[in-house]
XYZ file of C-alpha atoms in Angstrom:
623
model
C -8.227 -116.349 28.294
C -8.669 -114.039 25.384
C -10.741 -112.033 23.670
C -9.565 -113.317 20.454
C -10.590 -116.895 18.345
C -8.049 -117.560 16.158
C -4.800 -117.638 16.152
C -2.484 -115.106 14.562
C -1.118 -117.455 11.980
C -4.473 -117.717 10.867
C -4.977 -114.377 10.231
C -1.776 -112.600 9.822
C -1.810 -110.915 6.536
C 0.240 -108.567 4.772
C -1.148 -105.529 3.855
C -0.270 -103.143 0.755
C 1.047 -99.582 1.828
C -2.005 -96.880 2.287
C -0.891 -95.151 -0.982
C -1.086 -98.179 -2.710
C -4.848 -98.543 -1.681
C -5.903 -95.180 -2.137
C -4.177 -95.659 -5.112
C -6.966 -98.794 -5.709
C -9.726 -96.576 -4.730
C -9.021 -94.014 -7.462
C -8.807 -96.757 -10.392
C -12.825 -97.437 -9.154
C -14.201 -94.168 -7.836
C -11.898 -91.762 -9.845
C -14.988 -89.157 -10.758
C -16.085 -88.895 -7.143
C -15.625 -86.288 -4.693
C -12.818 -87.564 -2.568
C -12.819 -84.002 -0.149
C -15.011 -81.189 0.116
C -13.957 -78.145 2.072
C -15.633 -74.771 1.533
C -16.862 -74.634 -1.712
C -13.666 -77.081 -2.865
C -14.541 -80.526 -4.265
C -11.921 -82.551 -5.397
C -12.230 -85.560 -7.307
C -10.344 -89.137 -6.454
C -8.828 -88.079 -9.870
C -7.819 -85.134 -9.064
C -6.541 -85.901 -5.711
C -4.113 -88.542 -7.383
C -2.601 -85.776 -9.614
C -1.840 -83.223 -6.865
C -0.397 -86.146 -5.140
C 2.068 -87.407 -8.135
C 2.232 -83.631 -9.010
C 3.349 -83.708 -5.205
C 5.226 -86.858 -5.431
C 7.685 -85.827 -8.550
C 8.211 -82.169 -6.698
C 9.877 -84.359 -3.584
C 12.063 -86.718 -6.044
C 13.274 -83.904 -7.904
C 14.933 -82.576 -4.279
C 16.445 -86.389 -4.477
C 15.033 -87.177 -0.974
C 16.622 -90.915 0.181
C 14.226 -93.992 0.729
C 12.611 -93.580 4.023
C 13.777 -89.945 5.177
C 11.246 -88.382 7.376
C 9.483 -85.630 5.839
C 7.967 -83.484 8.237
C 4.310 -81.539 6.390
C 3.574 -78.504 8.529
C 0.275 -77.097 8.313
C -3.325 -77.190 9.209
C -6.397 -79.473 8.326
C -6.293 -78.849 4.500
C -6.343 -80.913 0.908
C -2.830 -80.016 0.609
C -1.885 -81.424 3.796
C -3.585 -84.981 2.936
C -2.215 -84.589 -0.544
C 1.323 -84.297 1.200
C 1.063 -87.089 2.925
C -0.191 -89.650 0.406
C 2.987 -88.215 -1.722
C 5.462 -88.351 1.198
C 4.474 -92.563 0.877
C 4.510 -92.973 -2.529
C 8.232 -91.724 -2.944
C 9.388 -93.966 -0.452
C 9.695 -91.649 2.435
C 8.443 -91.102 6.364
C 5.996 -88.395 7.068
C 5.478 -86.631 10.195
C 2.924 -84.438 10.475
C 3.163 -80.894 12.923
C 0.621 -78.797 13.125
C 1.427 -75.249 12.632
C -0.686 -73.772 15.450
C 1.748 -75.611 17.600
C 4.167 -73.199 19.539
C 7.232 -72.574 17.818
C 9.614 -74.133 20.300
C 7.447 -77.297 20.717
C 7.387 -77.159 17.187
C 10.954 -76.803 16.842
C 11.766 -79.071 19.501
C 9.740 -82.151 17.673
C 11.604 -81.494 14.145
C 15.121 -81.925 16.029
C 14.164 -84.811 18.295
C 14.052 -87.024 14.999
C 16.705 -87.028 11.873
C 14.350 -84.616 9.316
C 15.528 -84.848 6.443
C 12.878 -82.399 4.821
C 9.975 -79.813 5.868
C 7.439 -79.020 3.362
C 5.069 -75.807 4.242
C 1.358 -76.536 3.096
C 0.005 -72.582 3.640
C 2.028 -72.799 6.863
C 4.414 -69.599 7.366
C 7.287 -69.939 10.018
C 10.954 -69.908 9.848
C 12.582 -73.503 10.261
C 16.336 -73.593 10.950
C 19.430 -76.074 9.524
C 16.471 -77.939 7.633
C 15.831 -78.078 3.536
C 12.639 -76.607 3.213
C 9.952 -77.695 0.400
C 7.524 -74.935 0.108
C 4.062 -76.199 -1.413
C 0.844 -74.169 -1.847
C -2.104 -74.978 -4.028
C -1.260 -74.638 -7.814
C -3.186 -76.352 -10.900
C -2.306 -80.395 -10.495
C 0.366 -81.727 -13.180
C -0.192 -84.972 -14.102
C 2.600 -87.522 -13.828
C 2.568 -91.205 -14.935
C 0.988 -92.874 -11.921
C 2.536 -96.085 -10.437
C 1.758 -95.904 -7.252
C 3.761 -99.283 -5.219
C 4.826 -100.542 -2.201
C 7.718 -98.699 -0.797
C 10.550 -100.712 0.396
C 10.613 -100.468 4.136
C 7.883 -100.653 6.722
C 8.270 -96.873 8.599
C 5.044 -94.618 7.715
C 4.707 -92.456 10.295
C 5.991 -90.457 13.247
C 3.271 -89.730 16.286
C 4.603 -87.747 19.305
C 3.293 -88.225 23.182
C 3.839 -86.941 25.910
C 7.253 -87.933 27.990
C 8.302 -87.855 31.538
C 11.727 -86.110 30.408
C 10.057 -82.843 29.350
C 10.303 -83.815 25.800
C 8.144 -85.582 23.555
C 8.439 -89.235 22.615
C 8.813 -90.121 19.205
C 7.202 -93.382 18.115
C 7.180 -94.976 14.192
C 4.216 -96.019 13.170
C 4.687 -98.953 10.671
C 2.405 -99.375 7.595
C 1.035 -102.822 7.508
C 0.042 -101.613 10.997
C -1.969 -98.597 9.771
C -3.353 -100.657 6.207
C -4.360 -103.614 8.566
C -6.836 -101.084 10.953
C -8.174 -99.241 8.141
C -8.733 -102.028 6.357
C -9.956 -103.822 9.315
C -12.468 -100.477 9.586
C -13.451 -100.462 6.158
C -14.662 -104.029 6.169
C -16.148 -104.038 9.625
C -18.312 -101.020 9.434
C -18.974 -101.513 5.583
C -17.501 -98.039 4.575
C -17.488 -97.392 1.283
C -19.083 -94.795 -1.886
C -21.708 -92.304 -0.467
C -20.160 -92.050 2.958
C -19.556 -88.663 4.262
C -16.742 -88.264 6.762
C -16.351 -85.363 9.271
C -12.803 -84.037 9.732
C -12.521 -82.501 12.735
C -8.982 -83.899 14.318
C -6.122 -81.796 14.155
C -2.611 -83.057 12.569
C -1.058 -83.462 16.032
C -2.366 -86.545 16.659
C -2.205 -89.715 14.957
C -6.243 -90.231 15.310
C -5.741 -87.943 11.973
C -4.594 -90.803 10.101
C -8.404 -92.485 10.718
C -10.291 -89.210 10.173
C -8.875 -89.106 6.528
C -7.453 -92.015 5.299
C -10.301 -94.374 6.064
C -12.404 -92.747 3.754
C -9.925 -92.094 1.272
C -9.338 -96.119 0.536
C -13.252 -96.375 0.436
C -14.296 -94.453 -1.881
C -16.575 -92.269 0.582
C -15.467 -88.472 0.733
C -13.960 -85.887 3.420
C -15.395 -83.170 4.462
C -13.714 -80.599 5.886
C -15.243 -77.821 8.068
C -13.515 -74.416 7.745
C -13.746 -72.566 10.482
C -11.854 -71.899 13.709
C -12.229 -74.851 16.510
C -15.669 -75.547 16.025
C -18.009 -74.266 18.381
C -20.965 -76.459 19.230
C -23.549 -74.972 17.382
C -21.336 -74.999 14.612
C -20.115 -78.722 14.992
C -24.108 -79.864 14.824
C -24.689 -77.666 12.094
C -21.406 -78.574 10.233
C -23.314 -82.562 10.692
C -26.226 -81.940 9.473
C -25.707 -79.025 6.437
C -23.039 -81.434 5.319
C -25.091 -84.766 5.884
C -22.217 -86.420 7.666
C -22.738 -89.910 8.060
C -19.883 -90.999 10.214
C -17.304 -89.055 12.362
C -14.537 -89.849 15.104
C -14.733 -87.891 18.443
C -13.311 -87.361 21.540
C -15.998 -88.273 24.951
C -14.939 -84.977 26.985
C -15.197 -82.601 23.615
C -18.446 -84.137 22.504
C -19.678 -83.943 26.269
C -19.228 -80.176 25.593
C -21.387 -80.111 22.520
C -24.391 -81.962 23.471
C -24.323 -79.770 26.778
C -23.959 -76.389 25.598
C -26.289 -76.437 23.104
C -28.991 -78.800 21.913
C -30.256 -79.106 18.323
C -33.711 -78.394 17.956
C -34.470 -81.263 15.544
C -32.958 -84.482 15.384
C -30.188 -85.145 12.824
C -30.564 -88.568 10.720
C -28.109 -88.634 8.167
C -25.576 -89.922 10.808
C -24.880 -93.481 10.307
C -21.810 -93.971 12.735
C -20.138 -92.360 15.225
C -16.890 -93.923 16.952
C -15.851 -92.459 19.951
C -12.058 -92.804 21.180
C -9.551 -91.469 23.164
C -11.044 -91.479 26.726
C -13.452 -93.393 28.789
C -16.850 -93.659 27.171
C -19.718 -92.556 29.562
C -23.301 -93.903 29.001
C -24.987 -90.725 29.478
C -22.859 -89.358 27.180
C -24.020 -91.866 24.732
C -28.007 -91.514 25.623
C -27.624 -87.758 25.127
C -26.272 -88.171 21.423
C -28.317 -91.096 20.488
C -31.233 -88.478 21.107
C -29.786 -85.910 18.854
C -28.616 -88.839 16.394
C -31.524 -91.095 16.282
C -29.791 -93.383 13.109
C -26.305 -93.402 14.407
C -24.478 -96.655 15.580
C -21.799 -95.920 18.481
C -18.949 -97.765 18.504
C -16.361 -96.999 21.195
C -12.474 -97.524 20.336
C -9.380 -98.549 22.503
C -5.703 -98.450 21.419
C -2.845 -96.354 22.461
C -0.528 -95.084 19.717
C 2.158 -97.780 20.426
C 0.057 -100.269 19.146
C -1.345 -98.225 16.304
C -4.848 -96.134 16.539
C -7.036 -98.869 17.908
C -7.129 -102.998 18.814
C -10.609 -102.642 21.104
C -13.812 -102.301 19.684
C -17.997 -102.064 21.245
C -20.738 -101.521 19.512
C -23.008 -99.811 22.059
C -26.518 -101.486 21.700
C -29.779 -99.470 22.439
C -29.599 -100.615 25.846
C -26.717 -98.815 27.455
C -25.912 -99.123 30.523
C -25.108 -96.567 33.324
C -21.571 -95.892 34.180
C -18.099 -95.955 31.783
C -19.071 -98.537 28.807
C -16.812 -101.525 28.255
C -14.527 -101.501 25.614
C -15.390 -104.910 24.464
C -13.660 -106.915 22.320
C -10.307 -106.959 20.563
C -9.967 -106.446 16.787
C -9.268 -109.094 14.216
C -4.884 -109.406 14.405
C -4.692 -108.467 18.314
C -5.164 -110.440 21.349
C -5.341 -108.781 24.859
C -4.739 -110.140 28.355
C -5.448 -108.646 31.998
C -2.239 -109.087 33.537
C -1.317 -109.024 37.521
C 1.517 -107.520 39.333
C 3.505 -110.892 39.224
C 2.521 -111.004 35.190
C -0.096 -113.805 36.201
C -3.369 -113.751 33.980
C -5.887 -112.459 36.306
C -9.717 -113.863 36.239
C -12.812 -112.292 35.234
C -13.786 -109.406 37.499
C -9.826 -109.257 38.570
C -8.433 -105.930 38.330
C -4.816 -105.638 36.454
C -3.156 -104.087 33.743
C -4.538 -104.476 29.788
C -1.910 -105.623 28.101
C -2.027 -106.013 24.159
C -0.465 -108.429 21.674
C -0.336 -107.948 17.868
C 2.038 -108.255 14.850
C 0.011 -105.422 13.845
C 2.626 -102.577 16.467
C 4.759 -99.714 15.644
C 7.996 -100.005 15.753
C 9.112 -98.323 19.117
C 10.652 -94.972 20.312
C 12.707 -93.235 17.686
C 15.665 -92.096 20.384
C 18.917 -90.980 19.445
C 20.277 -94.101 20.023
C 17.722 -95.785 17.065
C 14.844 -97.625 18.081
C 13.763 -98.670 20.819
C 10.581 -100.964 21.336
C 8.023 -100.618 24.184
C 7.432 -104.150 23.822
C 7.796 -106.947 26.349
C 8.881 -110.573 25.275
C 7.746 -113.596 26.789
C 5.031 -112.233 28.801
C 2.043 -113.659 27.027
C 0.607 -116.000 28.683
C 0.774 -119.342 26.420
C -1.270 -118.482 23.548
C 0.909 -116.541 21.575
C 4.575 -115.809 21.087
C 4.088 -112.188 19.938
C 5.631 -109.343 22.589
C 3.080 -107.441 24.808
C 2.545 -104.278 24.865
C 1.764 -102.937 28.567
C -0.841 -99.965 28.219
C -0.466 -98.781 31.939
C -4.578 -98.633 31.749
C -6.164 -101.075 34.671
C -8.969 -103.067 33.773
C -10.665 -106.170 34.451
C -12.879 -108.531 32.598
C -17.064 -108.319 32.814
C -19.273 -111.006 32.642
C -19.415 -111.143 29.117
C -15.911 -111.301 28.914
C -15.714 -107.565 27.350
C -12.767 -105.621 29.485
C -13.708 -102.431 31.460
C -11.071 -99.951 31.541
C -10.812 -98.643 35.649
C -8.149 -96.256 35.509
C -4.039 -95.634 34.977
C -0.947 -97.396 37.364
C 0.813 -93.748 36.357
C 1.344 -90.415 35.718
C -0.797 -89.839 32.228
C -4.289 -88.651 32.060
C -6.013 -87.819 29.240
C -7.191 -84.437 28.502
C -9.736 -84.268 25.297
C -8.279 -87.170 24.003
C -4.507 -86.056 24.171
C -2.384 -88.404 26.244
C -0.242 -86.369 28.890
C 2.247 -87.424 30.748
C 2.627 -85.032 33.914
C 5.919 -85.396 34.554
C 6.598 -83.574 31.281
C 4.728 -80.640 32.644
C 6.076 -80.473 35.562
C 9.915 -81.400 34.139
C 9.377 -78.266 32.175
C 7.681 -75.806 35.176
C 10.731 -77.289 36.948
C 13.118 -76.046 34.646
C 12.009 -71.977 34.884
C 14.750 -70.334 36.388
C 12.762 -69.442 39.393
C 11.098 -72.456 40.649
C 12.173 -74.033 43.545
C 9.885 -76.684 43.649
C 6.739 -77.842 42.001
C 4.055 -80.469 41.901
C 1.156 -80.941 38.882
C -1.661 -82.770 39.172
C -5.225 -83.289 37.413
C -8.521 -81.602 38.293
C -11.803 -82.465 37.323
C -14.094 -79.868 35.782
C -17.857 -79.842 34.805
C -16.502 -81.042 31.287
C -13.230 -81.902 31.026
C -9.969 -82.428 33.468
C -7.417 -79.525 33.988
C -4.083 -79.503 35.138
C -3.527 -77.562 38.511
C 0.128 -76.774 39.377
C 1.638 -75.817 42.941
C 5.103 -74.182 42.861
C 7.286 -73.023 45.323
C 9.159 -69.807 43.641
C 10.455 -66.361 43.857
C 8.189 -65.527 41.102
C 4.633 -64.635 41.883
C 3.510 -63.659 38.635
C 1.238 -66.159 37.200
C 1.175 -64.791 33.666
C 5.065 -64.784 33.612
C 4.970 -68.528 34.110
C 2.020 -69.553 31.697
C 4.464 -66.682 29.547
C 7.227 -69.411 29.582
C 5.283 -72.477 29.036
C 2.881 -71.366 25.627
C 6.511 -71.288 24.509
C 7.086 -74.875 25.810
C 3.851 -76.761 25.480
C 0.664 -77.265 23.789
C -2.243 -75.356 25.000
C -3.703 -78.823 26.454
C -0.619 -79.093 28.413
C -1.017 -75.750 30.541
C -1.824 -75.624 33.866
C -5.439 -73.787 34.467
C -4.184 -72.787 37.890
C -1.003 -72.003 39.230
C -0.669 -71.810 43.350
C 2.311 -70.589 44.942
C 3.887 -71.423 47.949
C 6.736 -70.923 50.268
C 7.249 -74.130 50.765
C 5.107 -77.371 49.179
C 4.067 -79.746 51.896
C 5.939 -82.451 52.110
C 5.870 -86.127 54.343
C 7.987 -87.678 57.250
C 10.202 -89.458 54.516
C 10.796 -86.208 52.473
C 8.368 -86.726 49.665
C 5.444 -84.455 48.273
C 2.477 -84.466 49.799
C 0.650 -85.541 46.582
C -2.716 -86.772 48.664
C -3.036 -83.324 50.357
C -2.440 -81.292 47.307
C -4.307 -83.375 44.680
C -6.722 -82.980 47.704
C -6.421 -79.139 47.639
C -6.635 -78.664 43.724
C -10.215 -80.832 43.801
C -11.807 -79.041 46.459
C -15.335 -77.887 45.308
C -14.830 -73.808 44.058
C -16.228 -71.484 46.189
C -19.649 -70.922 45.987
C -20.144 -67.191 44.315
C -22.470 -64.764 46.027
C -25.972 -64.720 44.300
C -26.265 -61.147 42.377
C -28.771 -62.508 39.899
C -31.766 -60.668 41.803
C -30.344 -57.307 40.711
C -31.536 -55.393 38.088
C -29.117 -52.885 37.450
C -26.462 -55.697 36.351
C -24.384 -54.838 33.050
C -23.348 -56.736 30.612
C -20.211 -57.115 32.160
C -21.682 -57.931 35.426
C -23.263 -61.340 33.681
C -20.042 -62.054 31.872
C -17.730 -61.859 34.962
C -20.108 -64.343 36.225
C -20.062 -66.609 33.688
C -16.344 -66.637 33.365
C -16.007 -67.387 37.041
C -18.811 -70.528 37.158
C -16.546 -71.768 34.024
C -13.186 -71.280 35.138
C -14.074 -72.461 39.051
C -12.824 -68.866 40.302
C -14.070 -66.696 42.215
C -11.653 -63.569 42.140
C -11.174 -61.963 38.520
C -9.661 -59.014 37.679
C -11.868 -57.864 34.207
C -8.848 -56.906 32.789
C -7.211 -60.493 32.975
C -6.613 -62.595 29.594
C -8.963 -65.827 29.413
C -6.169 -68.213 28.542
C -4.192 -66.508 31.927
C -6.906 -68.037 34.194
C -7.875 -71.221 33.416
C -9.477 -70.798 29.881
C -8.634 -72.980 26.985
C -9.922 -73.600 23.249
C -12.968 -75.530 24.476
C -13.998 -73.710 27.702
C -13.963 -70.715 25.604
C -16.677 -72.360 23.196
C -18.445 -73.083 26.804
C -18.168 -69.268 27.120
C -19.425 -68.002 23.515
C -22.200 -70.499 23.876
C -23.526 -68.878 27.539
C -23.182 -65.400 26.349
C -24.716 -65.720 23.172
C -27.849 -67.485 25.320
C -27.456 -64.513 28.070
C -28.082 -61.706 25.270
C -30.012 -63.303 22.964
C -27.283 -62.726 20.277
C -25.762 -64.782 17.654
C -21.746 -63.746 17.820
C -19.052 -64.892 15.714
C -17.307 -67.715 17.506
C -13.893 -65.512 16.364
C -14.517 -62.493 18.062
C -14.170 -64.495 21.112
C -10.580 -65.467 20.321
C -10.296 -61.499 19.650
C -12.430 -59.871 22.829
C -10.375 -62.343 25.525
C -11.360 -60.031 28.763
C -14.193 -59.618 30.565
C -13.848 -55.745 29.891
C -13.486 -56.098 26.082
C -16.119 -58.979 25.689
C -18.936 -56.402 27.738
C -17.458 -53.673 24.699
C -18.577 -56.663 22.049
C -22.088 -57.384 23.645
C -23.005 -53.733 24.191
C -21.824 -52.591 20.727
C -24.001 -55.643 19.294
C -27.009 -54.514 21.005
C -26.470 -50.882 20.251
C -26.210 -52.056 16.410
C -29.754 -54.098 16.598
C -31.150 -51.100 18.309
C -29.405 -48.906 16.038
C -30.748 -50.651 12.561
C -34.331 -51.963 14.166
C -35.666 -49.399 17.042
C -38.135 -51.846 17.566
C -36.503 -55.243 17.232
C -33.790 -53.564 19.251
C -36.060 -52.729 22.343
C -37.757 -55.978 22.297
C -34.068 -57.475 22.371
C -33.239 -55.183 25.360
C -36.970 -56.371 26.776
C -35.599 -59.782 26.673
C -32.747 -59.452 28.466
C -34.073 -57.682 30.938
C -37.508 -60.360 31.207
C -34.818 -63.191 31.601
C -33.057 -60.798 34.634
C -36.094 -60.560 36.488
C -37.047 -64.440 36.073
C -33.820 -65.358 37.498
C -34.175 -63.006 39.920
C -37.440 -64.583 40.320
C -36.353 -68.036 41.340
C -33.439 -66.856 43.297
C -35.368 -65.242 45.862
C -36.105 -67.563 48.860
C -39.570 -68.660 49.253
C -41.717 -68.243 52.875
């Protein structure tokens, strides 16, 4: 049974290489605006010239066919120009965004042969590697000619590995033309389309965000800004008339919860959701702010390149995680049981996922190797499966629901993490003993809690050592130490009692709201520990040391800025990160409106205090 009606020699096509249709796009739409960011509009005209401009600087450093070219920087036009140039001389690029720590950073440009690093804006040292330095100048044109390269390796995408390093895996081209392409037609994408570009270069979702627009015809917009806030995201949407955007569940979740638009916002046309299980009260929540927008929810991991599941979520959605539905033209997928058995509808067992459409495999130092299973398919098709490690099963309608992982990973905002790379790396501080990671729900996202048994009882010295190591999505929110971790009759962890331990509901926090004499860092210690699930805070203590991450801190600006009554620059959050310093921000702000309107500044002050007593208000218990 599939979710697929044709065979794959009836459909198997060869596509041309993404340069080579963007390349198509600019002979049609060559006077449009291709990207917009800031008060930068560039032209599919003018985007071709930076790229040959581009294109001609790498040939003159007489790069070989298909060396990997690693383009370090940040969401940018020179970034996207980089890449469509890295293609059209032949080469691989690999993307690494520079906000990445520098070892990770480091570590990802040695775990592959780089032949090349070119710095779009980005500034850091890079050792024993040629370095191409390219900022913005005026576009020389060069004789376009634009053609398919000769081999089939576009791209490298990292995720997360059990060894404490990060896997490597080569994205092929035909694979990345045939789901653009596939998106293009599907979703009828094409001149007047404006698409958000919110995903950051580490992850391959990137490729989507831009380049699906780019062979279209429709144009990129790019926000500038820090990570967006969510006030800023919905006004980014609707000053910018967006009308289609990819997102993440759990970041998007954080949006529509922390602050509400007042007005509807209709120039959304489609919004496709990826990366983690969909929720339908997610969807009703955004469908209300985004009356005109179709949601479409995507399923693919990396291996099998960007997405092979599709649903269109209809206006009757129903409670719960939404199906993924059904697979996209050039895949086939099969629920498979322990003994590799096809299961039957309503069966639970692993998605597994056939195309010709694949990467190539793990780049290792031994060469390739692909995560690819032969023989396994059952009948239908000779093509290898891939096995996703996601359990699912089959609905009525023969759309698959996805139930859960046989493993390790979780996802956290859409990043796949594999915690047996965490805790490899806590494991490998000189200090630790022992250690055990595991995931932990919050009100918006999951966290990663981590128990160690160590000398070492400074928590900051360990998170210290791993912003060196890992991502910021990577870190643990909490660290617990122990003298021991508890362990089983056979020797083992006890995982159960721990995972147990790191879920338990956060103390409840005793109710100060009915005082009056609260200051502003009274209300802001309390907000940071309802966020961050913890009770005991020292005001003194970093936000990132206890728990706090790029989007709880968003959480945080929002709540304050509500508190107070004041509209604060989401930056001075990533400045102020105490409790002590933030109070300093809020109480200098309200001095200034007091200072510059006497008048507006007391009724300010009046409406802080009004909103005191009301909560005091309700918190008092009633005869």
């Amino acid at each position: 049974m599939t979710t697929f009606n044709a065979t794959f020699d009836e459909v198997r096509e060869a596509f041309d290489q993404v340069h080579v249709l963007f390349h198509r796009a600019c002979a049609r739409y060559g006077d449009q605006v291709a990207i917009e960011c800031g008060g930068q509009r560039i032209t599919y005209d003018g985007l071709l010239d930076r790229a040959n401009s581009i294109r001609a600087h790498l040939r003159a450093h007489q790069l070989g066919q298909r060396t990997i070219v690693a383009v370090c920087g940040e969401r940018s036009v020179d970034v996207i120009a980089c890449t469509i140039a890295v293609w059209a001389a032949g080469s691989t690029v690999m993307l690494i965004d520079s906000s990445m720590p520098e070892e990770r950073r480091n570590l990802m440009l040695k775990s592959v042969p780089t032949g090349a690093v070119m710095l779009c804006g980005a500034d850091f040292a890079v050792s024993d590697l040629p370095v191409i330095e390219y900022r913005s100048t005026a576009p020389t044109p060069v004789e376009s000619g634009f053609e398919n390269q000769a081999g089939d390796q576009a791209y490298i995408a990292f995720t997360s590995g059990s060894t404490g390093r990060p896997k490597a895996i080569v994205g092929s081209h035909n694979g990345l033309s045939h789901f653009l392409t596939w998106q293009r037609r599907e979703f009828s994408i094409g001149p007047g389309e404006r698409f958000a570009h919110f995903t950051n270069l580490s992850f391959d979702v990137w490729f989507r965000d831009v380049l699906t627009p780019l062979i279209s015809g429709a144009t990129v917009c790019i926000p500038v800004s820090p990570p967006p806030s969510a006030r800023f995201a919905f006004d980014f949407l609707r000053d910018s008339r967006i009308t289609a955007t990819h997102l993440v569940p759990s970041i998007t979740n954080l949006w529509i919860n922390t602050h509400r638009p007042e007005a509807p916002i209709e120039s959304l046309k489609h919004t496709f959701f990826a990366g983690e299980p969909l929720e339908g009260v997610l969807v009703k929540k955004w469908k209300r702010v985004f009356p005109n927008s179709e949601i479409v929810n995507l399923y693919g991991p990396t291996e099998t390149t960007l997405a092979k599941h599709f649903k269109r979520i209809g206006s009757d959605v129903a409670e719960g995680v939404q199906p993924i539905g059904f697979n996209i033209l050039g895949s086939m997928s099969y629920i498979l049981a322990d003994d590799g058995s096809l299961c039957e509808p309503g069966q639970t067992g692993e998605i597994c996922i056939a195309t010709p459409y694949r990467s190539h495999g793990y780049l290792t130092e031994s060469g390739l190797v692909p995560p690819f299973v032969e023989g396994l398919a059952p009948g239908a098709t000779t093509e290898p499966l891939y096995r996703t490690g996601d359990l699912g099963r089959r609905n009525r309608d023969n759309e698959i629901e996805i139930l859960g992982r046989k493993d390790d990973q979780i996802k956290i905002n859409g990043v796949r993490i594999d915690l047996l790379e965490v805790k490899s790396i806590l494991a490998s501080h000189p200090s630790v003993r022992d250690v055990f990671v595991c995931a932990r729900q919050n009100r918006f996202t999951k966290t990663i809690v981590g128990f160690i048994a160590s000398d070492e009882r400074g928590e900051s010295t360990i998170l210290n050592f791993l912003r060196d190591k890992l991502p910021a999505v990577m870190i643990p929110s909490q660290l617990h130490f122990r003298e021991v971790l508890p362990r089983l009759s056979n020797g083992k962890i006890d995982r159960k009692s721990l995972t147990e331990y790191a879920n338990r509901p956060a103390a409840p926090l005793q109710d100060a709201s009915q005082r009056h004499d609260q200051t502003a860092a009274d209300h802001i210690e309390r907000i940071w520990m309802q966020l961050l699930d913890r009770p005991g805070l020292l005001r003194t203590q970093n936000f990132f040391d206890v728990g706090g991450n790029s989007l709880s801190i968003m959480v945080l600006h929002e709540q304050v800025e509500k508190q107070f009554n004041l509209r604060i620059p989401v930056v001075r959050f990533f400045q102020n990160t105490t409790v002590e310093s933030q109070a300093q921000l809020v109480d200098q702000l309200l001095h200034r409106s007091t200072q510059a309107s006497p008048d507006a500044g007391h009724a300010l002050l009046g409406q802080v205090q009004n909103r005191r007593r009301i909560i005091a208000a309700r918190a008092r218990p009633r005869n």
